[in-house]
XYZ file of C-alpha atoms in Angstrom:
422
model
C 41.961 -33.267 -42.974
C 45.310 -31.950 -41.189
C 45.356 -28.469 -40.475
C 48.602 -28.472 -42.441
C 45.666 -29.594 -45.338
C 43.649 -26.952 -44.445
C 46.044 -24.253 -44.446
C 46.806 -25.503 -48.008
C 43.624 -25.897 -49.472
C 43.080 -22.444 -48.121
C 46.344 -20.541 -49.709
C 45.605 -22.536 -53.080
C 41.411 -21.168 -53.037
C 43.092 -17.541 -52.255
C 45.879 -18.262 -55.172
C 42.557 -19.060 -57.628
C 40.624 -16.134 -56.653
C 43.062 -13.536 -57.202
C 44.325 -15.357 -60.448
C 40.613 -14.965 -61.274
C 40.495 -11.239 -59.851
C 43.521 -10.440 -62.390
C 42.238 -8.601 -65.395
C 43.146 -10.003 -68.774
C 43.772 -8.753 -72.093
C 42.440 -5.665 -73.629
C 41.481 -4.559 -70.056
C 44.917 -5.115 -69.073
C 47.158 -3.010 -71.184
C 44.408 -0.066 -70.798
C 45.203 0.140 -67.022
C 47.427 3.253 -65.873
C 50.909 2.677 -63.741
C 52.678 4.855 -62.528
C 55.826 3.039 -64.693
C 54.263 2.851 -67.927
C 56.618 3.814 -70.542
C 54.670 6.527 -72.096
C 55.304 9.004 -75.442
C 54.300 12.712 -74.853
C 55.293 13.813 -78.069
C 54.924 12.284 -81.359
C 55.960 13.863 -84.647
C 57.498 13.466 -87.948
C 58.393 15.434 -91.143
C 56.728 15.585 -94.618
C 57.745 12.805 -96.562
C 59.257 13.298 -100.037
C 59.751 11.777 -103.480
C 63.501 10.731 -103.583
C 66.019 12.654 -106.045
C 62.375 14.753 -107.135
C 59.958 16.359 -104.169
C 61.074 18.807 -101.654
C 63.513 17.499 -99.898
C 65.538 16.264 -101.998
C 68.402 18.766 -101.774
C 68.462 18.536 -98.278
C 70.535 16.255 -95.616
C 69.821 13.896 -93.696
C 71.004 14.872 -90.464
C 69.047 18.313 -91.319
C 65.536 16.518 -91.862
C 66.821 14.534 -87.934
C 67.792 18.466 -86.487
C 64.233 19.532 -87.550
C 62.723 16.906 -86.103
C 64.192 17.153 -82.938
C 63.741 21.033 -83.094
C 60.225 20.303 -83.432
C 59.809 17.886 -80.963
C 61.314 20.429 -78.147
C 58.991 23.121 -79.476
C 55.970 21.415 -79.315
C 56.348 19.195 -76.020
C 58.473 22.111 -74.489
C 60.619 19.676 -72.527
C 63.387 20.650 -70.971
C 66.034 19.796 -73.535
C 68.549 18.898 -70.611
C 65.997 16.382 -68.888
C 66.729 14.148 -71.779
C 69.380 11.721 -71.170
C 69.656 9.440 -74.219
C 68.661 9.375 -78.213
C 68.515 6.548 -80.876
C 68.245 6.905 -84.469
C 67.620 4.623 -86.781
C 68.386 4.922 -89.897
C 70.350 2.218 -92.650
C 72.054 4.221 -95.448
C 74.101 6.106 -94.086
C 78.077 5.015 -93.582
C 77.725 4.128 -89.875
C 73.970 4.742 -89.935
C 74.728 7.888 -89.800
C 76.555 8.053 -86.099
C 78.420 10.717 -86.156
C 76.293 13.259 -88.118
C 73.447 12.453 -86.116
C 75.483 13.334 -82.765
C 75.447 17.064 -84.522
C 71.456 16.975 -85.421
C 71.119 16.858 -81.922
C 73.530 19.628 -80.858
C 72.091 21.600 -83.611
C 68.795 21.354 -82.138
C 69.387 22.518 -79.253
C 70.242 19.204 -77.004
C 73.131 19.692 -74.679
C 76.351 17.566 -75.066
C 75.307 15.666 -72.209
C 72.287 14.143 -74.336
C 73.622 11.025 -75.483
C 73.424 9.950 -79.306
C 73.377 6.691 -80.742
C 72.914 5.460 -84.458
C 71.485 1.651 -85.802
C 70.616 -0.360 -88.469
C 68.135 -2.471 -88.167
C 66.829 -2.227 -92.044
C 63.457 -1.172 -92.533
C 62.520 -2.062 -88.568
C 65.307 1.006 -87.734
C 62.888 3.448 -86.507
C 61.260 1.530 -84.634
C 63.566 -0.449 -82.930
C 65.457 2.924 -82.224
C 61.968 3.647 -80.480
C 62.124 0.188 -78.340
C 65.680 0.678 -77.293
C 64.811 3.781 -75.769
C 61.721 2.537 -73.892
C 63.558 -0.686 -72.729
C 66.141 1.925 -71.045
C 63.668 3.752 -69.405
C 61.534 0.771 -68.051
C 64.916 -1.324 -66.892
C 66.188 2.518 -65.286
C 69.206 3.081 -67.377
C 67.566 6.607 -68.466
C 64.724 8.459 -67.098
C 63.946 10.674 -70.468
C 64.965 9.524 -74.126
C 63.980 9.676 -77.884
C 63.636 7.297 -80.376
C 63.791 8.608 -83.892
C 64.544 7.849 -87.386
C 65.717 9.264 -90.693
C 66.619 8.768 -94.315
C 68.194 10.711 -97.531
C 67.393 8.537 -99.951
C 67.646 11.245 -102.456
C 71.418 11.322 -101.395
C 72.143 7.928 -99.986
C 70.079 5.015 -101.953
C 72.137 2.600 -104.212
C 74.001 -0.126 -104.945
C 76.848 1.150 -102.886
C 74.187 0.730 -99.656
C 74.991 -3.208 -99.677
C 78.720 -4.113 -98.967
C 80.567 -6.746 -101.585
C 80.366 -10.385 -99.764
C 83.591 -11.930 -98.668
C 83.828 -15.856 -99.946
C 83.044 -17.149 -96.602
C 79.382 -15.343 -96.922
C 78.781 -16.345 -100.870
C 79.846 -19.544 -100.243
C 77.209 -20.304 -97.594
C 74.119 -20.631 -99.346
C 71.159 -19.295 -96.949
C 73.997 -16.337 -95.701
C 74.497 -15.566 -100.117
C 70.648 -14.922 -99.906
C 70.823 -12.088 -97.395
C 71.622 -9.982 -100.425
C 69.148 -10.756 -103.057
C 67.557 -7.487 -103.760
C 64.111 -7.308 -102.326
C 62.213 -6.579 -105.597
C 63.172 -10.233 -107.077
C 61.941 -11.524 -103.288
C 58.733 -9.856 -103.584
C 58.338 -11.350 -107.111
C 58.819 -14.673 -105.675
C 56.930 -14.526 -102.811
C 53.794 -13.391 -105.334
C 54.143 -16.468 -107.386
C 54.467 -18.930 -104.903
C 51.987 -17.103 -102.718
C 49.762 -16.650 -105.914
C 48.839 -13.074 -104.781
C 48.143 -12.140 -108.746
C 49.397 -8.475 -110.070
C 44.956 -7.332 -110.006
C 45.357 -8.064 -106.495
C 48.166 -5.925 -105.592
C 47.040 -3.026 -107.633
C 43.774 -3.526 -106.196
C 45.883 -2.806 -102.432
C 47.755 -0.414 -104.150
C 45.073 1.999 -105.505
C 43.348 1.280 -102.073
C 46.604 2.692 -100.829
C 46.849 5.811 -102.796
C 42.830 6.508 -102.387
C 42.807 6.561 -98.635
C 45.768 8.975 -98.824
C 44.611 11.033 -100.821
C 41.711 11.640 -99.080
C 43.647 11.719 -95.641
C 45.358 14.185 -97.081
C 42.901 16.334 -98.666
C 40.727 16.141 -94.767
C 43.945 16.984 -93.062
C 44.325 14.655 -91.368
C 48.254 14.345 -91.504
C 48.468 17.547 -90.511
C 48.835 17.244 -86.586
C 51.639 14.523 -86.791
C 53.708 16.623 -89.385
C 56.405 19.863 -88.737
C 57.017 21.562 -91.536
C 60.449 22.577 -92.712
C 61.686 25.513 -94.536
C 64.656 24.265 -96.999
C 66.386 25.250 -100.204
C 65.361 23.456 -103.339
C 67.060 23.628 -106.865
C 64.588 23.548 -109.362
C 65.940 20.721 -112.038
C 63.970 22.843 -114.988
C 66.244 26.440 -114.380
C 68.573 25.194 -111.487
C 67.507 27.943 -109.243
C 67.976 27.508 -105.798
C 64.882 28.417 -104.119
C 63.269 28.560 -100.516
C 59.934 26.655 -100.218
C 58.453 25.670 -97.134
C 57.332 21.519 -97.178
C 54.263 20.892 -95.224
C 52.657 18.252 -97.382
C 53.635 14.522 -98.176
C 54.311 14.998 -101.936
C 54.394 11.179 -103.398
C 50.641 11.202 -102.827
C 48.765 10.834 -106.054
C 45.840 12.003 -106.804
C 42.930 9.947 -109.016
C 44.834 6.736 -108.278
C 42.610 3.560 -109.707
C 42.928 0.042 -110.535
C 42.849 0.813 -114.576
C 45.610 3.290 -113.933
C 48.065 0.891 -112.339
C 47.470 -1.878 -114.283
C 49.034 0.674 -116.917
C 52.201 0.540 -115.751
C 55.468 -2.186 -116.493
C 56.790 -4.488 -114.159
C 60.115 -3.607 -112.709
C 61.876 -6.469 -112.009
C 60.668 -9.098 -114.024
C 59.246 -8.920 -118.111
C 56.254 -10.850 -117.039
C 55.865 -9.723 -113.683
C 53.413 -8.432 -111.125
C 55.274 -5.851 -109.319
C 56.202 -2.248 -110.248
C 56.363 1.670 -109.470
C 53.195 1.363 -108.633
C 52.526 -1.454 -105.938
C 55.772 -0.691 -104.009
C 57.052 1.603 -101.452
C 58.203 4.694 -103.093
C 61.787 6.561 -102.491
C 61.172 8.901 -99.658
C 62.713 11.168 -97.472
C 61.971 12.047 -94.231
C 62.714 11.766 -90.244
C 60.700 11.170 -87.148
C 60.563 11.627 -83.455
C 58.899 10.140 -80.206
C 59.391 11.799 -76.735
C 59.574 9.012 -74.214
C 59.578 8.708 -70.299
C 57.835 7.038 -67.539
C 54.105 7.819 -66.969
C 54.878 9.132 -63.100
C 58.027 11.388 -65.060
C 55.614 13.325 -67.384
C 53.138 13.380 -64.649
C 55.885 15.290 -62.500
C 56.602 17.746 -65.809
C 53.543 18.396 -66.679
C 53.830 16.952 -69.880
C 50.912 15.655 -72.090
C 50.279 12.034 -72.294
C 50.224 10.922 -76.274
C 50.124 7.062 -75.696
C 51.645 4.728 -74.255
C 54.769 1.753 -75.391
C 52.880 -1.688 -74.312
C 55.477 -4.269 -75.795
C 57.519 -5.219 -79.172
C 58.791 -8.523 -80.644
C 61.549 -8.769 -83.338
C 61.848 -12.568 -85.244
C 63.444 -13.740 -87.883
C 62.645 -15.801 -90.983
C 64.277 -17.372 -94.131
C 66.044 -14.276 -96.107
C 64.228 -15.043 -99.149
C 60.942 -14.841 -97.330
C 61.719 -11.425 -96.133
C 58.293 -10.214 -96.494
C 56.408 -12.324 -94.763
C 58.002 -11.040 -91.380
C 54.845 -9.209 -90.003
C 53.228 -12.619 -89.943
C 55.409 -13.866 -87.768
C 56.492 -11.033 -85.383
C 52.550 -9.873 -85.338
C 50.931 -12.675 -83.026
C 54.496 -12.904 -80.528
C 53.686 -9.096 -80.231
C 50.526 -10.039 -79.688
C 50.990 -12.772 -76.789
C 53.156 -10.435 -75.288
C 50.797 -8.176 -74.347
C 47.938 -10.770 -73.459
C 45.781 -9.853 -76.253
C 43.998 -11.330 -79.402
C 44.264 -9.504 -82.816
C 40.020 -8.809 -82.280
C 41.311 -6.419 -79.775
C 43.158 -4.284 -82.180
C 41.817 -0.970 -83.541
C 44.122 0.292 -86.138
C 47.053 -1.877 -87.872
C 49.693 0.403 -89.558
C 51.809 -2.351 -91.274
C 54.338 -0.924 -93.608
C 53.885 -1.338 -97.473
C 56.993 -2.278 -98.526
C 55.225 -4.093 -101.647
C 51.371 -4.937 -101.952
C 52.672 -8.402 -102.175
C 53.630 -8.840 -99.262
C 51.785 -6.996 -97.393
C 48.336 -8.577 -98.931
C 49.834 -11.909 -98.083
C 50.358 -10.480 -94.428
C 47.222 -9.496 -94.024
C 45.521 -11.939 -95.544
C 47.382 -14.808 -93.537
C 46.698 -13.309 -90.268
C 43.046 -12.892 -91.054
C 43.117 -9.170 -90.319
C 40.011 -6.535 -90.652
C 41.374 -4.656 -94.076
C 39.599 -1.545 -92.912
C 41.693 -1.581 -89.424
C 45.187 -2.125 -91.566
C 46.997 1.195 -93.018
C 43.291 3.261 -92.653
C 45.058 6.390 -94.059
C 47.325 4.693 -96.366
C 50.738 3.516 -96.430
C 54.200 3.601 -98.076
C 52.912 2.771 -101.583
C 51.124 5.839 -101.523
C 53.476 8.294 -99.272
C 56.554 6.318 -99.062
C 59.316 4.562 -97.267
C 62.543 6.578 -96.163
C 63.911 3.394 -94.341
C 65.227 4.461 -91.402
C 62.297 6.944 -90.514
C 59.402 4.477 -91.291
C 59.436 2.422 -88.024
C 58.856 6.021 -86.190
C 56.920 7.527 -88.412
C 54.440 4.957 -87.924
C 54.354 5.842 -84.206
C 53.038 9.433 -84.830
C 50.988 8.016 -87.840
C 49.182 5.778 -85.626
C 48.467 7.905 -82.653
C 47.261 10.425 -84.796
C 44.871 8.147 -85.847
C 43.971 6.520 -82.407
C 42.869 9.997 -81.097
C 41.138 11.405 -83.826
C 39.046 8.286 -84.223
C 38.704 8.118 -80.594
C 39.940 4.217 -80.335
C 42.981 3.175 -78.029
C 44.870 -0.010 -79.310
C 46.895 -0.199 -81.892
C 50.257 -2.148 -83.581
C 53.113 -1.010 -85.921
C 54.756 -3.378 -88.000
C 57.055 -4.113 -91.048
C 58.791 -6.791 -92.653
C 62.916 -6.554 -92.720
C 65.576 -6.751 -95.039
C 67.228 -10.043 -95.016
C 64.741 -11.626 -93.303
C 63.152 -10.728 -90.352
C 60.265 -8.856 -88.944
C 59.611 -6.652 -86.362
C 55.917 -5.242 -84.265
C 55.446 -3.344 -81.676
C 51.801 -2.789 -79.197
C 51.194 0.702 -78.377
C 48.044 2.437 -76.685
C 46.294 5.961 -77.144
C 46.006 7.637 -73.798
């Protein structure tokens, strides 16, 4: 052999050995780095029935300035350290741009703390969450937030979906963007066969583990609770009351119960009131930096950001989007779904999120342990970082580490993100 042969076979044994030496998977994402994008603050607001619970004479961009009012008090950041903010939210006109920019005056940020609004449906909150991490890992921004928000007490309606021009109707797959979401879910039941005892089956699952989440306080860390005027609909009073509970959670929830109530969107159908994502409002807020940045403040670690996928899929298979954007998610961060403590996939109808589950071949007691948006509800735009402070809450006081987020999104696509507890 040459010594040019030698020298190879050498530098390709020292290639195999380290390649060997490099810790995969769950090992792998547990490790510490000085660049890790990292949350030190996690919080949201109560959520609340839409046009009946306790917020429901409040704003939007209120519910966002008490979030980020929160989120100063409790992580005690220097409010001019933070460089950049995204909220998501989807009913607002403009998402909300431009009263959002004045949440975050109002709560103390400086005008030199950037503000930016999107609309990524349902995924809003959390992509609003990614956006910010993505800056901080590629050095755009050393400090951000990543929030979310929605009135639907104020905002929800037809009047949320704009009137297609005849290009768009005229293009079949485009025309199905905007078939409402209830008929989907219907359709995606039949074909999937995932019968109406199944989903109520989920559903009172749902509204059982909340309740007793609720009742062990368990929600109670992740939630700031907000002093607001209320008009009660009985006198029309205005009155101040002080929200520091989720208040669509129902109490007694069973099987028999659900089965009780009418379908919504078909005579004959499976889905209703019941085993769907109620009308909530409510915001959220994550505090993100790099690990070596909150090391330097002194802040406290929460978790960390691993990875996120976004995908799309046929409009009128909207729900089946965590299915697809799970296991890219998944690859991305070099680990297999085994390796996964606690799923919080959102509930935008048992449907879907039975098939979802089901598909993937998920551990049912990992997915949505404390319940999920059937029981406490869906405001749109705050559900993607809700689930952030939801899940970390959960990580810590069950003393596990991994854990996903995930929802399905209007129109067809879904989105997931990796996160671990530190």
């Amino acid at each position: 052999m040459s010594k040019a042969q030698q020298r190879l076979s050498q530098v390709q044994s020292h290639l195999a050995s380290s390649e060997a030496d490099i810790p995969r998977g769950r090992e792998t994402i547990l490790q510490k780095s000085p660049d890790d994008v990292v949350a030190t603050c996690a919080l949201r607001t109560p959520l609340t029935r839409g046009g009946k619970g306790g917020f429901k004479d409040t704003a939007g961009a209120d519910l966002l300035a008490h979030a980020f009012q929160s989120l100063l008090s409790r992580s005690h950041i220097d409010p001019n350290l933070v460089e950049d903010i995204s909220v998501g939210n989807v009913l607002a006109p403009g998402a909300g741009a431009t009263e959002f920019r004045a949440a975050a005056l109002v709560a103390g940020f400086p005008e030199t703390t950037a503000v930016k609004a999107l609309n990524r449906q349902c995924s809003s909150g959390l992509q609003a969450c990614v956006d910010i991490a993505n800056a901080i890992r590629c050095g755009m921004i050393e400090i951000g937030v990543g929030a979310g928000v929605e009135s639907m007490s104020s905002q929800y309606g037809p009047g949320a979906v704009s009137e297609f021009s005849e290009l768009l109707d005229n293009h079949q797959e485009a025309k199905n963007c905007k078939v409402p979401m209830g008929a989907l879910s219907e359709q995606v039941a039949s074909d999937r066969k995932i019968t109406r005892e199944v989903q109520d089956a989920f559903a009172a699952r749902s509204f059982q583990r909340a309740e007793a989440a609720q009742k062990a306080g368990k929600f109670d860390e992740e939630i700031a609770p907000m002093k607001v005027k209320w008009i009660d609909p009985k006198t029309e009073e205005e009155k101040e009351i002080i929200v520091d509970k989720d208040d669509g959670i129902r109490a007694g929830m069973t099987v028999e119960g659900l089965g009780k109530i009418k379908p919504a969107f078909k005579k004959d159908g499976s889905i209703h009131a019941g085993n769907a994502s109620q009308v909530s409002d409510g915001a959220a807020a994550v505090l993100l930096m790099k690990r070596s940045t909150a090391e330097r403040l002194g802040q406290t670690i929460v978790g960390k950001f691993v990875c996120s996928s976004v995908v799309g899929v046929k409009p009128l298979l909207m729900g089946i989007g965590p299915w697809k954007a799970i296991p890219v998610a998944l690859e991305k961060a070099g680990i297999g779904k085994e390796e996964v403590d606690v799923w919080e996939i959102n509930e935008a109808f048992a449907s879907q999120c039975v098939w979802c589950v089901k598909e993937l071949g998920l551990d049912e007691a990992k997915v949505n342990p404390n319940g999920g948006a059937i029981a406490f509800g869906h405001p749109l735009g705050c559900t993607g970082a809700r689930q952030v402070s939801t899940l970390f809450n959960e990580l810590g006081r069950t003393r596990k580490k991994v854990g996903v987020t995930s929802m399905c999104v209007g129109t067809g696509m879904g989105m997931a993100a990796v996160w671990v507890k530190e």
